[in-house]
PDB file of C-alpha atoms in Angstrom:
ATOM      1  CA  MET A  13      -7.196   3.140 -16.224  1.00 87.00           C
ATOM      2  CA  GLU A  14      -4.729   1.270 -18.396  1.00 91.00           C
ATOM      3  CA  PRO A  15      -1.214   0.196 -17.459  1.00 94.00           C
ATOM      4  CA  VAL A  16       1.638   2.093 -19.082  1.00 95.00           C
ATOM      5  CA  ARG A  17       3.865  -0.892 -19.734  1.00 94.00           C
ATOM      6  CA  ASP A  18       6.909   0.960 -20.994  1.00 94.00           C
ATOM      7  CA  ARG A  19       7.496   2.792 -17.696  1.00 96.00           C
ATOM      8  CA  LEU A  20       8.722   0.275 -15.173  1.00 97.00           C
ATOM      9  CA  ILE A  21       9.176   1.886 -11.779  1.00 97.00           C
ATOM     10  CA  ARG A  22      10.991   0.490  -8.789  1.00 98.00           C
ATOM     11  CA  VAL A  23       9.136   1.262  -5.568  1.00 98.00           C
ATOM     12  CA  THR A  24      11.162   0.772  -2.415  1.00 98.00           C
ATOM     13  CA  PHE A  25       9.793   0.656   1.094  1.00 97.00           C
ATOM     14  CA  ASN A  26      10.904   2.324   4.287  1.00 96.00           C
ATOM     15  CA  ALA A  27       9.533   1.819   7.739  1.00 95.00           C
ATOM     16  CA  ASP A  28      10.174   4.038  10.697  1.00 92.00           C
ATOM     17  CA  THR A  29       8.907   4.270  14.189  1.00 90.00           C
ATOM     18  CA  HIS A  30       9.032   7.365  16.257  1.00 90.00           C
ATOM     19  CA  ALA A  31      11.083   7.017  19.443  1.00 86.00           C
ATOM     20  CA  SER A  32       7.866   7.103  21.478  1.00 87.00           C
ATOM     21  CA  ILE A  33       6.427   3.855  20.102  1.00 92.00           C
ATOM     22  CA  GLN A  34       7.753   0.444  21.022  1.00 93.00           C
ATOM     23  CA  TRP A  35       6.370  -1.434  18.035  1.00 93.00           C
ATOM     24  CA  SER A  36       8.700  -3.094  15.667  1.00 95.00           C
ATOM     25  CA  PHE A  37       7.612  -2.196  12.187  1.00 95.00           C
ATOM     26  CA  LYS A  38       9.128  -3.168   8.871  1.00 96.00           C
ATOM     27  CA  PRO A  39       8.330  -3.753   5.211  1.00 97.00           C
ATOM     28  CA  GLN A  40       7.882  -7.363   4.066  1.00 97.00           C
ATOM     29  CA  GLN A  41       9.513  -6.614   0.722  1.00 97.00           C
ATOM     30  CA  SER A  42      12.319  -4.188   0.125  1.00 96.00           C
ATOM     31  CA  GLU A  43      11.089  -3.311  -3.353  1.00 98.00           C
ATOM     32  CA  ILE A  44       8.448  -4.006  -5.959  1.00 98.00           C
ATOM     33  CA  TYR A  45       8.419  -3.201  -9.667  1.00 98.00           C
ATOM     34  CA  VAL A  46       5.243  -1.577 -10.902  1.00 98.00           C
ATOM     35  CA  VAL A  47       3.960   0.334 -13.907  1.00 97.00           C
ATOM     36  CA  PRO A  48       1.711   3.406 -13.798  1.00 97.00           C
ATOM     37  CA  GLY A  49      -1.961   2.580 -14.168  1.00 97.00           C
ATOM     38  CA  GLU A  50      -1.814  -0.855 -12.558  1.00 97.00           C
ATOM     39  CA  THR A  51      -2.818  -1.533  -8.975  1.00 97.00           C
ATOM     40  CA  ALA A  52      -0.231  -3.090  -6.713  1.00 97.00           C
ATOM     41  CA  LEU A  53      -0.164  -4.686  -3.292  1.00 97.00           C
ATOM     42  CA  ALA A  54       2.637  -4.590  -0.743  1.00 97.00           C
ATOM     43  CA  PHE A  55       2.977  -5.491   2.907  1.00 97.00           C
ATOM     44  CA  TYR A  56       4.457  -4.182   6.089  1.00 96.00           C
ATOM     45  CA  LYS A  57       4.473  -6.036   9.361  1.00 96.00           C
ATOM     46  CA  ALA A  58       4.122  -4.678  12.868  1.00 95.00           C
ATOM     47  CA  LYS A  59       4.685  -6.306  16.213  1.00 96.00           C
ATOM     48  CA  ASN A  60       4.039  -5.163  19.753  1.00 96.00           C
ATOM     49  CA  PRO A  61       6.732  -6.892  21.811  1.00 96.00           C
ATOM     50  CA  THR A  62       5.587  -5.381  25.093  1.00 96.00           C
ATOM     51  CA  ASP A  63       3.086  -6.593  27.646  1.00 96.00           C
ATOM     52  CA  LYS A  64       0.737  -3.659  27.167  1.00 94.00           C
ATOM     53  CA  PRO A  65      -1.569  -2.818  24.263  1.00 93.00           C
ATOM     54  CA  ILE A  66      -0.225   0.011  22.162  1.00 93.00           C
ATOM     55  CA  ILE A  67      -2.161   2.207  19.794  1.00 92.00           C
ATOM     56  CA  GLY A  68      -0.239   3.537  16.856  1.00 92.00           C
ATOM     57  CA  ILE A  69      -1.029   5.849  14.042  1.00 90.00           C
ATOM     58  CA  SER A  70       1.027   6.281  10.932  1.00 89.00           C
ATOM     59  CA  THR A  71       1.680   8.749   8.224  1.00 88.00           C
ATOM     60  CA  TYR A  72       3.648   8.363   5.049  1.00 90.00           C
ATOM     61  CA  ASN A  73       5.976  10.198   2.771  1.00 92.00           C
ATOM     62  CA  VAL A  74       6.938   9.738  -0.870  1.00 94.00           C
ATOM     63  CA  VAL A  75      10.217  10.668  -2.485  1.00 93.00           C
ATOM     64  CA  PRO A  76      10.951  12.159  -4.882  1.00 94.00           C
ATOM     65  CA  PHE A  77       8.701  14.901  -3.638  1.00 92.00           C
ATOM     66  CA  GLU A  78       7.235  15.626  -7.060  1.00 92.00           C
ATOM     67  CA  ALA A  79       6.255  11.990  -7.596  1.00 94.00           C
ATOM     68  CA  GLY A  80       4.053  12.054  -4.499  1.00 93.00           C
ATOM     69  CA  GLN A  81       1.166  13.679  -6.339  1.00 93.00           C
ATOM     70  CA  TYR A  82       0.955  10.612  -8.585  1.00 95.00           C
ATOM     71  CA  PHE A  83       1.067   8.096  -5.773  1.00 94.00           C
ATOM     72  CA  ASN A  84      -2.464   6.962  -4.983  1.00 93.00           C
ATOM     73  CA  LYS A  85      -3.255   4.763  -2.056  1.00 90.00           C
ATOM     74  CA  ILE A  86      -6.503   2.917  -2.527  1.00 90.00           C
ATOM     75  CA  GLN A  87      -6.332   1.422   0.923  1.00 85.00           C
ATOM     76  CA  CYS A  88      -3.704   1.082   3.597  1.00 84.00           C
ATOM     77  CA  PHE A  89      -3.284   1.183   7.324  1.00 83.00           C
ATOM     78  CA  CYS A  90      -2.413   4.801   7.742  1.00 78.00           C
ATOM     79  CA  PHE A  91      -4.058   7.840   9.287  1.00 77.00           C
ATOM     80  CA  GLU A  92      -6.311   5.777  11.543  1.00 82.00           C
ATOM     81  CA  GLU A  93      -5.409   4.461  14.947  1.00 87.00           C
ATOM     82  CA  GLN A  94      -4.354   0.859  14.992  1.00 90.00           C
ATOM     83  CA  ARG A  95      -4.225  -1.109  18.212  1.00 92.00           C
ATOM     84  CA  LEU A  96      -1.871  -4.005  18.763  1.00 93.00           C
ATOM     85  CA  ASN A  97      -2.342  -6.181  21.807  1.00 94.00           C
ATOM     86  CA  PRO A  98       0.641  -7.435  23.818  1.00 95.00           C
ATOM     87  CA  GLN A  99       2.845  -9.720  21.706  1.00 96.00           C
ATOM     88  CA  GLU A 100       0.572  -9.299  18.718  1.00 95.00           C
ATOM     89  CA  GLU A 101       2.006  -9.280  15.216  1.00 95.00           C
ATOM     90  CA  VAL A 102       0.005  -8.284  12.140  1.00 94.00           C
ATOM     91  CA  ASP A 103       0.368  -7.884   8.419  1.00 95.00           C
ATOM     92  CA  MET A 104      -0.256  -4.366   7.182  1.00 94.00           C
ATOM     93  CA  PRO A 105      -1.143  -4.123   3.508  1.00 95.00           C
ATOM     94  CA  VAL A 106      -0.840  -1.141   1.211  1.00 95.00           C
ATOM     95  CA  PHE A 107      -2.871  -1.223  -1.983  1.00 95.00           C
ATOM     96  CA  PHE A 108      -1.860   1.504  -4.381  1.00 96.00           C
ATOM     97  CA  TYR A 109      -1.221   2.621  -7.930  1.00 96.00           C
ATOM     98  CA  ILE A 110       0.824   5.241  -9.680  1.00 97.00           C
ATOM     99  CA  ASP A 111      -1.369   7.525 -11.723  1.00 96.00           C
ATOM    100  CA  PRO A 112      -0.894   6.992 -15.490  1.00 97.00           C
ATOM    101  CA  GLU A 113      -0.448  10.758 -15.814  1.00 96.00           C
ATOM    102  CA  PHE A 114       2.948  10.193 -14.266  1.00 96.00           C
ATOM    103  CA  ALA A 115       4.046   8.882 -17.654  1.00 96.00           C
ATOM    104  CA  GLU A 116       2.870  12.090 -19.354  1.00 95.00           C
ATOM    105  CA  ASP A 117       4.740  14.452 -17.049  1.00 96.00           C
ATOM    106  CA  PRO A 118       8.057  15.562 -18.574  1.00 96.00           C
ATOM    107  CA  LYS A 119       9.341  16.331 -15.069  1.00 95.00           C
ATOM    108  CA  MET A 120       8.959  12.646 -14.232  1.00 96.00           C
ATOM    109  CA  ALA A 121      10.725  11.381 -17.354  1.00 95.00           C
ATOM    110  CA  LYS A 122      13.886  10.449 -15.478  1.00 95.00           C
ATOM    111  CA  VAL A 123      12.152   9.118 -12.369  1.00 96.00           C
ATOM    112  CA  ASP A 124      12.317   5.341 -12.140  1.00 96.00           C
ATOM    113  CA  LEU A 125      12.627   4.998  -8.381  1.00 97.00           C
ATOM    114  CA  ILE A 126       9.988   5.999  -5.874  1.00 97.00           C
ATOM    115  CA  THR A 127      10.400   5.413  -2.158  1.00 97.00           C
ATOM    116  CA  LEU A 128       7.439   5.031   0.127  1.00 95.00           C
ATOM    117  CA  SER A 129       8.115   5.654   3.820  1.00 94.00           C
ATOM    118  CA  TYR A 130       5.718   5.010   6.649  1.00 93.00           C
ATOM    119  CA  THR A 131       6.302   6.228  10.167  1.00 92.00           C
ATOM    120  CA  PHE A 132       4.368   5.011  13.174  1.00 91.00           C
ATOM    121  CA  PHE A 133       3.765   7.190  16.192  1.00 91.00           C
ATOM    122  CA  GLU A 134       2.139   6.237  19.433  1.00 91.00           C
ATOM    123  CA  ALA A 135      -1.374   7.673  19.479  1.00 87.00           C
ATOM    124  CA  LYS A 136      -1.928   9.701  22.601  1.00 76.00           C
ATOM    125  CA  GLU A 137      -4.989  11.741  23.421  1.00 64.00           C
ATOM    126  CA  GLY A 138      -4.738  15.315  22.340  1.00 58.00           C
ATOM    127  CA  GLN A 139      -1.596  14.725  20.341  1.00 59.00           C
ATOM    128  CA  LYS A 140      -1.738  16.122  16.839  1.00 58.00           C
ATOM    129  CA  LEU A 141      -0.148  13.956  14.228  1.00 60.00           C
ATOM    130  CA  PRO A 142       2.833  15.776  12.744  1.00 57.00           C
ATOM    131  CA  LEU A 143       2.409  15.547   9.003  1.00 55.00           C
ATOM    132  CA  PRO A 144       5.409  15.920   6.754  1.00 54.00           C
ATOM    133  CA  GLY A 145       5.466  18.494   4.006  1.00 48.00           C
ATOM    134  CA  TYR A 146       4.897  22.180   4.027  1.00 39.00           C
ATOM    135  CA  GLN A 147       1.745  23.333   5.755  1.00 37.00           C
TER     136      GLN A 147
ATOM    137  CA  MET B  15      17.943  20.893  -8.039  1.00 47.00           C
ATOM    138  CA  SER B  16      14.363  21.504  -7.271  1.00 46.00           C
ATOM    139  CA  THR B  17      13.023  22.231  -3.841  1.00 50.00           C
ATOM    140  CA  ALA B  18       9.536  22.038  -2.534  1.00 52.00           C
ATOM    141  CA  MET B  19       9.203  25.787  -2.788  1.00 55.00           C
ATOM    142  CA  ASN B  20       8.096  25.749  -6.367  1.00 50.00           C
ATOM    143  CA  PHE B  21       5.043  27.373  -7.861  1.00 55.00           C
ATOM    144  CA  SER B  22       3.690  24.384  -9.705  1.00 51.00           C
ATOM    145  CA  SER B  23       0.003  23.805  -9.276  1.00 47.00           C
ATOM    146  CA  LYS B  24       0.337  20.406  -7.663  1.00 51.00           C
ATOM    147  CA  SER B  25       2.192  19.977  -4.417  1.00 50.00           C
ATOM    148  CA  PHE B  26       2.577  16.942  -2.247  1.00 56.00           C
ATOM    149  CA  ALA B  27       0.692  16.644   0.971  1.00 67.00           C
ATOM    150  CA  PRO B  28       0.028  13.275   2.530  1.00 72.00           C
ATOM    151  CA  ARG B  29      -3.464  12.213   1.624  1.00 76.00           C
ATOM    152  CA  PRO B  30      -5.631   9.684   3.389  1.00 74.00           C
ATOM    153  CA  PRO B  31      -6.225   6.539   1.359  1.00 75.00           C
ATOM    154  CA  ASP B  32      -9.177   6.601  -1.044  1.00 78.00           C
ATOM    155  CA  LYS B  33     -11.014   3.817   0.667  1.00 76.00           C
ATOM    156  CA  GLY B  34      -9.801   4.385   4.198  1.00 74.00           C
ATOM    157  CA  ALA B  35      -7.790   2.124   6.388  1.00 78.00           C
ATOM    158  CA  PHE B  36      -7.733  -1.646   6.259  1.00 82.00           C
ATOM    159  CA  PRO B  37      -8.928  -3.128   9.558  1.00 86.00           C
ATOM    160  CA  LEU B  38      -6.139  -5.147  11.116  1.00 90.00           C
ATOM    161  CA  ASP B  39      -6.216  -8.869  10.436  1.00 91.00           C
ATOM    162  CA  HIS B  40      -5.771  -9.655  14.123  1.00 90.00           C
ATOM    163  CA  PHE B  41      -6.352 -13.382  13.693  1.00 91.00           C
ATOM    164  CA  GLY B  42      -4.262 -13.810  10.571  1.00 93.00           C
ATOM    165  CA  GLU B  43      -7.269 -15.019   8.624  1.00 94.00           C
ATOM    166  CA  CYS B  44      -5.707 -14.009   5.349  1.00 96.00           C
ATOM    167  CA  SER B  45      -2.102 -14.808   6.221  1.00 96.00           C
ATOM    168  CA  ALA B  46      -2.041 -17.825   3.915  1.00 97.00           C
ATOM    169  CA  PHE B  47      -3.094 -15.627   0.990  1.00 97.00           C
ATOM    170  CA  LYS B  48      -0.452 -13.111   1.933  1.00 97.00           C
ATOM    171  CA  GLU B  49       2.187 -15.850   2.027  1.00 98.00           C
ATOM    172  CA  ARG B  50       1.182 -17.039  -1.439  1.00 98.00           C
ATOM    173  CA  PHE B  51       1.448 -13.502  -2.717  1.00 98.00           C
ATOM    174  CA  MET B  52       4.850 -12.940  -1.107  1.00 98.00           C
ATOM    175  CA  ALA B  53       6.120 -16.265  -2.493  1.00 98.00           C
ATOM    176  CA  CYS B  54       4.997 -15.155  -5.948  1.00 98.00           C
ATOM    177  CA  LEU B  55       6.840 -11.855  -5.545  1.00 97.00           C
ATOM    178  CA  ARG B  56      10.039 -13.635  -4.542  1.00 97.00           C
ATOM    179  CA  ARG B  57       9.753 -16.021  -7.492  1.00 97.00           C
ATOM    180  CA  SER B  58       9.124 -13.251  -9.981  1.00 97.00           C
ATOM    181  CA  GLY B  59      11.879 -10.908  -8.895  1.00 97.00           C
ATOM    182  CA  TYR B  60       9.357  -8.644  -7.162  1.00 98.00           C
ATOM    183  CA  GLU B  61       7.414  -7.882 -10.292  1.00 97.00           C
ATOM    184  CA  SER B  62       3.969  -6.721  -9.280  1.00 97.00           C
ATOM    185  CA  ALA B  63       2.363  -7.541 -12.657  1.00 97.00           C
ATOM    186  CA  ALA B  64       3.292 -11.219 -12.258  1.00 97.00           C
ATOM    187  CA  CYS B  65       1.460 -11.538  -8.964  1.00 97.00           C
ATOM    188  CA  ARG B  66      -1.835  -9.852  -9.597  1.00 97.00           C
ATOM    189  CA  GLN B  67      -3.830 -13.086  -9.309  1.00 97.00           C
ATOM    190  CA  SER B  68      -2.419 -13.600  -5.822  1.00 97.00           C
ATOM    191  CA  ALA B  69      -3.009  -9.968  -4.929  1.00 97.00           C
ATOM    192  CA  MET B  70      -6.603 -10.280  -6.038  1.00 97.00           C
ATOM    193  CA  ALA B  71      -7.019 -13.499  -4.048  1.00 97.00           C
ATOM    194  CA  TYR B  72      -5.695 -11.746  -0.935  1.00 97.00           C
ATOM    195  CA  LEU B  73      -8.139  -8.881  -1.296  1.00 96.00           C
ATOM    196  CA  GLU B  74     -10.986 -11.318  -1.953  1.00 96.00           C
ATOM    197  CA  CYS B  75     -10.044 -13.090   1.276  1.00 96.00           C
ATOM    198  CA  ARG B  76     -10.306  -9.811   3.139  1.00 95.00           C
ATOM    199  CA  MET B  77     -13.659  -8.990   1.611  1.00 94.00           C
ATOM    200  CA  ASP B  78     -15.010 -12.470   2.426  1.00 94.00           C
ATOM    201  CA  ARG B  79     -14.061 -11.970   6.063  1.00 93.00           C
ATOM    202  CA  GLN B  80     -15.252  -8.405   6.504  1.00 90.00           C
ATOM    203  CA  LEU B  81     -11.673  -7.167   6.626  1.00 90.00           C
ATOM    204  CA  MET B  82     -12.282  -4.922   3.677  1.00 89.00           C
ATOM    205  CA  ALA B  83     -15.356  -3.197   2.306  1.00 86.00           C
ATOM    206  CA  ASN B  84     -16.814  -5.138  -0.584  1.00 89.00           C
ATOM    207  CA  GLU B  85     -15.840  -3.633  -3.856  1.00 89.00           C
ATOM    208  CA  PRO B  86     -16.239  -5.078  -7.349  1.00 92.00           C
ATOM    209  CA  LEU B  87     -12.836  -6.430  -8.369  1.00 93.00           C
ATOM    210  CA  GLU B  88     -13.100  -4.569 -11.659  1.00 92.00           C
ATOM    211  CA  LYS B  89     -12.985  -1.336  -9.698  1.00 91.00           C
ATOM    212  CA  LEU B  90      -9.792  -2.432  -7.952  1.00 93.00           C
ATOM    213  CA  GLY B  91      -7.896  -2.714 -11.217  1.00 94.00           C
ATOM    214  CA  PHE B  92      -8.516  -6.423 -11.824  1.00 95.00           C
ATOM    215  CA  LYS B  93     -10.934  -6.100 -14.732  1.00 92.00           C
ATOM    216  CA  ASP B  94      -8.740  -8.097 -17.115  1.00 91.00           C
ATOM    217  CA  LEU B  95      -8.329 -10.958 -14.620  1.00 90.00           C
ATOM    218  CA  ILE B  96     -12.095 -11.151 -14.102  1.00 86.00           C
ATOM    219  CA  ASN B  97     -12.720 -11.305 -17.840  1.00 78.00           C
ATOM    220  CA  GLU B  98     -10.238 -14.142 -18.134  1.00 72.00           C
ATOM    221  CA  LYS B  99     -11.997 -15.986 -15.351  1.00 66.00           C
ATOM    222  CA  SER B 100     -15.416 -15.673 -16.940  1.00 67.00           C
ATOM    223  CA  GLU B 101     -14.098 -16.726 -20.348  1.00 68.00           C
ATOM    224  CA  GLU B 102     -12.978 -19.993 -18.832  1.00 59.00           C
ATOM    225  CA  LYS B 103     -16.473 -20.780 -17.611  1.00 53.00           C
ATOM    226  CA  PRO B 104     -18.372 -23.228 -19.877  1.00 53.00           C
ATOM    227  CA  GLU B 105     -21.279 -21.677 -21.763  1.00 48.00           C
ATOM    228  CA  LYS B 106     -24.665 -22.390 -20.310  1.00 48.00           C
ATOM    229  CA  SER B 107     -26.928 -24.026 -22.881  1.00 46.00           C
TER     230      SER B 107
END
């Protein structure tokens, strides 16, 4: 995989928490400039300000919708339960790349901004994680 | 305006990460590496390409402390940085 240097893309970061979870959760950078074909690292941060452990689970969304197919997460903190102890604060990395094929797609020619949004929910037994997108 | 109701072959559904989830760094063992990386980002105007050494160092920290499955750095997109490193090593005679 080779970087496509002439397609600079601004990736911005959103962080949401569902009303049910008392974590504070936010990105550690509001944006990062990347090129397709080159791996990139970014961070979120989560804190449990309560006096009880809380287990959260997150999902993500990418806009524009059509760019999502090119957004590849190598590793992140999503889709698996994460437990924060009372007062605990942790860094949450996302390691990703935008597929070089992005640069070949005429539908993506005018796309130079991609927004990555993570939402944390409290993980409760039996609760199915609501995934965005059409199912 | 396009909507999601198109008939293109690819459609977006959230996908789990290729290599799974990072374990949480509960003890902040790699916080110093993260801080170096973030400082680099701030200095460089948030240009990812300028901070790849620091990104690689952060991931190496995680691997050294079992906070990430060991993976050759070449496979994580750092092949060119590894080659630079080995070029700097003196030749063994």
